Short mmCIF file of N, CA and C in Angstrom, two decimals:
data_model
loop_
_atom_site.label_atom_id
_atom_site.label_comp_id
_atom_site.label_asym_id
_atom_site.label_seq_id
_atom_site.Cartn_x
_atom_site.Cartn_y
_atom_site.Cartn_z
N MET A 1 40.34 30.22 41.89
CA MET A 1 40.13 29.35 40.75
C MET A 1 38.66 28.93 40.70
N SER A 2 38.19 28.71 39.49
CA SER A 2 36.82 28.29 39.26
C SER A 2 36.81 26.99 38.48
N SER A 3 35.69 26.30 38.51
CA SER A 3 35.55 25.10 37.69
C SER A 3 34.44 25.33 36.68
N ILE A 4 34.67 24.82 35.49
CA ILE A 4 33.67 24.88 34.44
C ILE A 4 33.37 23.45 34.01
N ASP A 5 32.11 23.07 34.06
CA ASP A 5 31.68 21.76 33.57
C ASP A 5 30.96 21.99 32.25
N PHE A 6 31.54 21.48 31.16
CA PHE A 6 30.93 21.57 29.84
C PHE A 6 30.17 20.27 29.60
N VAL A 7 28.87 20.36 29.40
CA VAL A 7 28.06 19.18 29.09
C VAL A 7 27.98 19.07 27.57
N VAL A 8 28.53 17.98 27.05
CA VAL A 8 28.52 17.75 25.60
C VAL A 8 27.70 16.50 25.31
N ASP A 9 27.03 16.46 24.20
CA ASP A 9 26.22 15.31 23.79
C ASP A 9 25.19 14.92 24.85
N ASN A 10 24.74 15.87 25.65
CA ASN A 10 23.70 15.70 26.67
C ASN A 10 24.00 14.69 27.77
N ASP A 11 25.19 14.09 27.76
CA ASP A 11 25.48 13.14 28.84
C ASP A 11 26.94 13.16 29.29
N LYS A 12 27.84 13.52 28.43
CA LYS A 12 29.26 13.54 28.78
C LYS A 12 29.62 14.94 29.33
N THR A 13 30.37 14.96 30.42
CA THR A 13 30.79 16.22 31.01
C THR A 13 32.31 16.32 30.99
N ILE A 14 32.79 17.48 30.53
CA ILE A 14 34.22 17.77 30.54
C ILE A 14 34.43 18.88 31.56
N SER A 15 35.21 18.59 32.60
CA SER A 15 35.47 19.57 33.66
C SER A 15 36.84 20.20 33.48
N VAL A 16 36.88 21.53 33.59
CA VAL A 16 38.14 22.24 33.46
C VAL A 16 38.26 23.25 34.60
N VAL A 17 39.48 23.65 34.89
CA VAL A 17 39.75 24.66 35.91
C VAL A 17 40.04 25.98 35.20
N ALA A 18 39.51 27.07 35.73
CA ALA A 18 39.68 28.37 35.11
C ALA A 18 40.03 29.42 36.17
N ALA A 19 40.83 30.37 35.78
CA ALA A 19 41.15 31.49 36.66
C ALA A 19 39.93 32.42 36.76
N GLN A 20 39.87 33.18 37.82
CA GLN A 20 38.81 34.17 38.00
C GLN A 20 38.81 35.11 36.80
N GLY A 21 37.65 35.32 36.19
CA GLY A 21 37.53 36.23 35.06
C GLY A 21 37.89 35.63 33.71
N ALA A 22 38.06 34.30 33.66
CA ALA A 22 38.42 33.64 32.40
C ALA A 22 37.24 33.70 31.42
N ASN A 23 37.57 33.79 30.13
CA ASN A 23 36.57 33.82 29.08
C ASN A 23 36.10 32.40 28.78
N LEU A 24 34.80 32.20 28.74
CA LEU A 24 34.22 30.87 28.56
C LEU A 24 34.60 30.24 27.22
N ARG A 25 34.58 31.02 26.15
CA ARG A 25 34.94 30.50 24.82
C ARG A 25 36.41 30.09 24.77
N VAL A 26 37.27 30.91 25.32
CA VAL A 26 38.71 30.61 25.33
C VAL A 26 38.98 29.32 26.09
N LYS A 27 38.35 29.15 27.25
CA LYS A 27 38.56 27.93 28.04
C LYS A 27 38.04 26.70 27.29
N ALA A 28 36.94 26.84 26.58
CA ALA A 28 36.42 25.72 25.80
C ALA A 28 37.41 25.33 24.71
N ILE A 29 37.91 26.28 23.98
CA ILE A 29 38.85 26.00 22.89
C ILE A 29 40.15 25.43 23.43
N GLU A 30 40.67 25.99 24.52
CA GLU A 30 41.91 25.49 25.13
C GLU A 30 41.80 24.03 25.55
N ASN A 31 40.58 23.60 25.87
CA ASN A 31 40.36 22.24 26.37
C ASN A 31 39.66 21.34 25.34
N GLN A 32 39.73 21.72 24.08
CA GLN A 32 39.17 20.95 22.97
C GLN A 32 37.68 20.63 23.14
N VAL A 33 36.93 21.57 23.72
CA VAL A 33 35.48 21.42 23.83
C VAL A 33 34.87 22.12 22.61
N ASP A 34 34.17 21.36 21.79
CA ASP A 34 33.58 21.89 20.56
C ASP A 34 32.28 22.61 20.90
N ILE A 35 32.28 23.94 20.80
CA ILE A 35 31.09 24.72 21.14
C ILE A 35 30.29 25.14 19.91
N TYR A 36 30.81 24.89 18.72
CA TYR A 36 30.13 25.33 17.50
C TYR A 36 29.40 24.20 16.80
N LYS A 37 28.22 24.52 16.26
CA LYS A 37 27.52 23.61 15.37
C LYS A 37 28.22 23.69 14.01
N PHE A 38 27.73 22.95 13.04
CA PHE A 38 28.40 22.83 11.74
C PHE A 38 28.71 24.19 11.09
N MET A 39 27.72 25.04 10.93
CA MET A 39 27.95 26.34 10.26
C MET A 39 28.85 27.24 11.10
N GLY A 40 28.74 27.14 12.40
CA GLY A 40 29.57 27.96 13.28
C GLY A 40 31.05 27.65 13.16
N LYS A 41 31.37 26.41 12.83
CA LYS A 41 32.77 26.03 12.67
C LYS A 41 33.40 26.76 11.49
N MET A 42 32.61 27.05 10.49
CA MET A 42 33.13 27.70 9.28
C MET A 42 32.95 29.20 9.29
N MET A 43 31.94 29.68 10.01
CA MET A 43 31.57 31.09 9.87
C MET A 43 31.65 31.89 11.16
N ASN A 44 32.33 31.40 12.19
CA ASN A 44 32.36 32.16 13.44
C ASN A 44 33.30 33.36 13.32
N CYS A 45 33.10 34.33 14.19
CA CYS A 45 33.85 35.59 14.13
C CYS A 45 35.18 35.52 14.88
N GLY A 46 35.53 34.37 15.44
CA GLY A 46 36.78 34.24 16.15
C GLY A 46 36.75 34.80 17.56
N GLY A 47 35.57 34.95 18.11
CA GLY A 47 35.46 35.41 19.50
C GLY A 47 35.36 36.91 19.67
N TYR A 48 35.02 37.63 18.61
CA TYR A 48 34.93 39.09 18.69
C TYR A 48 33.52 39.59 19.00
N GLY A 49 32.62 38.67 19.29
CA GLY A 49 31.27 39.07 19.70
C GLY A 49 30.43 39.63 18.59
N GLN A 50 30.58 39.14 17.37
CA GLN A 50 29.84 39.70 16.26
C GLN A 50 28.92 38.72 15.55
N CYS A 51 29.12 37.40 15.75
CA CYS A 51 28.33 36.45 14.98
C CYS A 51 27.20 35.80 15.77
N GLY A 52 27.39 35.60 17.06
CA GLY A 52 26.37 34.97 17.88
C GLY A 52 26.29 33.46 17.73
N LEU A 53 27.35 32.81 17.28
CA LEU A 53 27.33 31.37 17.01
C LEU A 53 27.89 30.52 18.15
N CYS A 54 28.48 31.11 19.16
CA CYS A 54 29.07 30.34 20.27
C CYS A 54 28.07 30.24 21.43
N LEU A 55 26.88 29.82 21.10
CA LEU A 55 25.77 29.76 22.06
C LEU A 55 25.94 28.60 23.04
N VAL A 56 25.74 28.88 24.32
CA VAL A 56 25.73 27.86 25.36
C VAL A 56 24.52 28.08 26.26
N ASP A 57 24.11 27.02 26.94
CA ASP A 57 22.99 27.10 27.89
C ASP A 57 23.55 26.90 29.29
N VAL A 58 23.37 27.87 30.15
CA VAL A 58 23.87 27.78 31.52
C VAL A 58 22.93 26.91 32.34
N VAL A 59 23.43 25.76 32.79
CA VAL A 59 22.64 24.80 33.55
C VAL A 59 22.69 25.12 35.03
N GLU A 60 23.88 25.46 35.53
CA GLU A 60 24.06 25.81 36.95
C GLU A 60 25.10 26.90 37.06
N GLY A 61 24.98 27.74 38.08
CA GLY A 61 25.99 28.74 38.38
C GLY A 61 25.91 30.02 37.58
N GLY A 62 24.75 30.34 37.06
CA GLY A 62 24.59 31.57 36.28
C GLY A 62 25.00 32.82 37.05
N GLU A 63 24.85 32.77 38.37
CA GLU A 63 25.23 33.92 39.20
C GLU A 63 26.74 34.12 39.24
N ASN A 64 27.50 33.12 38.80
CA ASN A 64 28.96 33.21 38.79
C ASN A 64 29.52 33.67 37.45
N LEU A 65 28.64 34.15 36.57
CA LEU A 65 29.08 34.63 35.26
C LEU A 65 28.89 36.15 35.19
N SER A 66 29.63 36.77 34.30
CA SER A 66 29.47 38.20 34.07
C SER A 66 28.06 38.47 33.55
N PRO A 67 27.55 39.68 33.75
CA PRO A 67 26.21 40.01 33.24
C PRO A 67 26.19 39.95 31.71
N ARG A 68 25.02 39.74 31.16
CA ARG A 68 24.86 39.76 29.70
C ARG A 68 25.27 41.12 29.15
N THR A 69 25.94 41.11 28.01
CA THR A 69 26.32 42.36 27.35
C THR A 69 25.13 42.88 26.54
N ASP A 70 25.21 44.13 26.08
CA ASP A 70 24.15 44.68 25.23
C ASP A 70 23.99 43.86 23.96
N PHE A 71 25.12 43.40 23.38
CA PHE A 71 25.06 42.58 22.17
C PHE A 71 24.31 41.28 22.45
N GLU A 72 24.60 40.66 23.58
CA GLU A 72 23.90 39.42 23.94
C GLU A 72 22.41 39.67 24.11
N ASN A 73 22.06 40.76 24.77
CA ASN A 73 20.64 41.06 24.96
C ASN A 73 19.92 41.22 23.63
N ARG A 74 20.57 41.85 22.65
CA ARG A 74 19.96 42.01 21.33
C ARG A 74 19.92 40.69 20.57
N LYS A 75 21.02 39.97 20.57
CA LYS A 75 21.15 38.74 19.78
C LYS A 75 20.29 37.61 20.36
N LEU A 76 20.14 37.58 21.66
CA LEU A 76 19.45 36.46 22.33
C LEU A 76 18.07 36.82 22.85
N LYS A 77 17.48 37.90 22.34
CA LYS A 77 16.19 38.35 22.90
C LYS A 77 15.07 37.33 22.75
N LYS A 78 15.15 36.42 21.77
CA LYS A 78 14.12 35.39 21.60
C LYS A 78 14.53 34.04 22.19
N LYS A 79 15.66 34.01 22.87
CA LYS A 79 16.17 32.78 23.49
C LYS A 79 15.89 32.82 24.99
N PRO A 80 15.95 31.66 25.65
CA PRO A 80 15.78 31.63 27.11
C PRO A 80 16.85 32.47 27.82
N ASP A 81 16.53 32.95 29.00
CA ASP A 81 17.47 33.77 29.78
C ASP A 81 18.74 33.02 30.14
N SER A 82 18.70 31.70 30.14
CA SER A 82 19.88 30.91 30.50
C SER A 82 20.89 30.80 29.35
N TYR A 83 20.54 31.24 28.15
CA TYR A 83 21.45 31.17 27.01
C TYR A 83 22.44 32.33 27.06
N ARG A 84 23.68 32.02 26.75
CA ARG A 84 24.75 33.03 26.71
C ARG A 84 25.61 32.81 25.48
N LEU A 85 26.35 33.83 25.09
CA LEU A 85 27.38 33.71 24.06
C LEU A 85 28.69 33.49 24.81
N ALA A 86 29.36 32.39 24.52
CA ALA A 86 30.58 32.03 25.25
C ALA A 86 31.65 33.11 25.14
N CYS A 87 31.74 33.76 23.99
CA CYS A 87 32.80 34.76 23.80
C CYS A 87 32.57 36.02 24.63
N GLN A 88 31.36 36.23 25.08
CA GLN A 88 31.02 37.43 25.86
C GLN A 88 30.92 37.15 27.35
N THR A 89 31.19 35.91 27.75
CA THR A 89 30.95 35.48 29.13
C THR A 89 32.23 35.24 29.90
N MET A 90 32.37 35.90 31.03
CA MET A 90 33.50 35.72 31.93
C MET A 90 33.06 34.89 33.13
N VAL A 91 33.91 33.97 33.54
CA VAL A 91 33.60 33.03 34.62
C VAL A 91 34.21 33.54 35.93
N ASN A 92 33.38 33.64 36.97
CA ASN A 92 33.84 34.13 38.27
C ASN A 92 33.57 33.14 39.40
N GLY A 93 33.25 31.91 39.06
CA GLY A 93 32.95 30.88 40.05
C GLY A 93 32.53 29.61 39.34
N PRO A 94 32.17 28.57 40.09
CA PRO A 94 31.78 27.30 39.47
C PRO A 94 30.55 27.46 38.58
N VAL A 95 30.59 26.80 37.44
CA VAL A 95 29.49 26.90 36.48
C VAL A 95 29.40 25.62 35.68
N LYS A 96 28.17 25.32 35.24
CA LYS A 96 27.93 24.15 34.37
C LYS A 96 27.16 24.65 33.17
N VAL A 97 27.69 24.40 31.96
CA VAL A 97 27.04 24.86 30.74
C VAL A 97 26.88 23.72 29.75
N ARG A 98 25.79 23.75 29.01
CA ARG A 98 25.53 22.78 27.96
C ARG A 98 25.92 23.43 26.64
N VAL A 99 26.78 22.78 25.87
CA VAL A 99 27.21 23.32 24.59
C VAL A 99 26.25 22.90 23.49
N LYS A 100 26.17 23.70 22.45
CA LYS A 100 25.33 23.44 21.28
C LYS A 100 23.87 23.17 21.65
N PRO A 101 23.24 24.09 22.41
CA PRO A 101 21.83 23.88 22.74
C PRO A 101 20.95 23.95 21.49
N ASP A 102 19.78 23.35 21.55
CA ASP A 102 18.87 23.34 20.40
C ASP A 102 18.36 24.73 20.07
#
């Protein structure tokens, strides 16, 4: 089992337990963690890895996540290396992520 700490509003943390290989976006939705900004709520692709709107910033535990996909590398090439798309990210250990980064 792994733990995921979702940092929301830059100060509140929501901690959840996840099985090895759990999808970050799915765990956020299952635990009512809002990962989308305003437009993302209306226009997201539903987790199929096509829109790039489920952006998170990995604060700790990046080594416990699956490697970036080719789509992530293309979509996030101008973003910091710590940014990931939640729908493309599998959790394999403890991790802390900030939702809705600037």
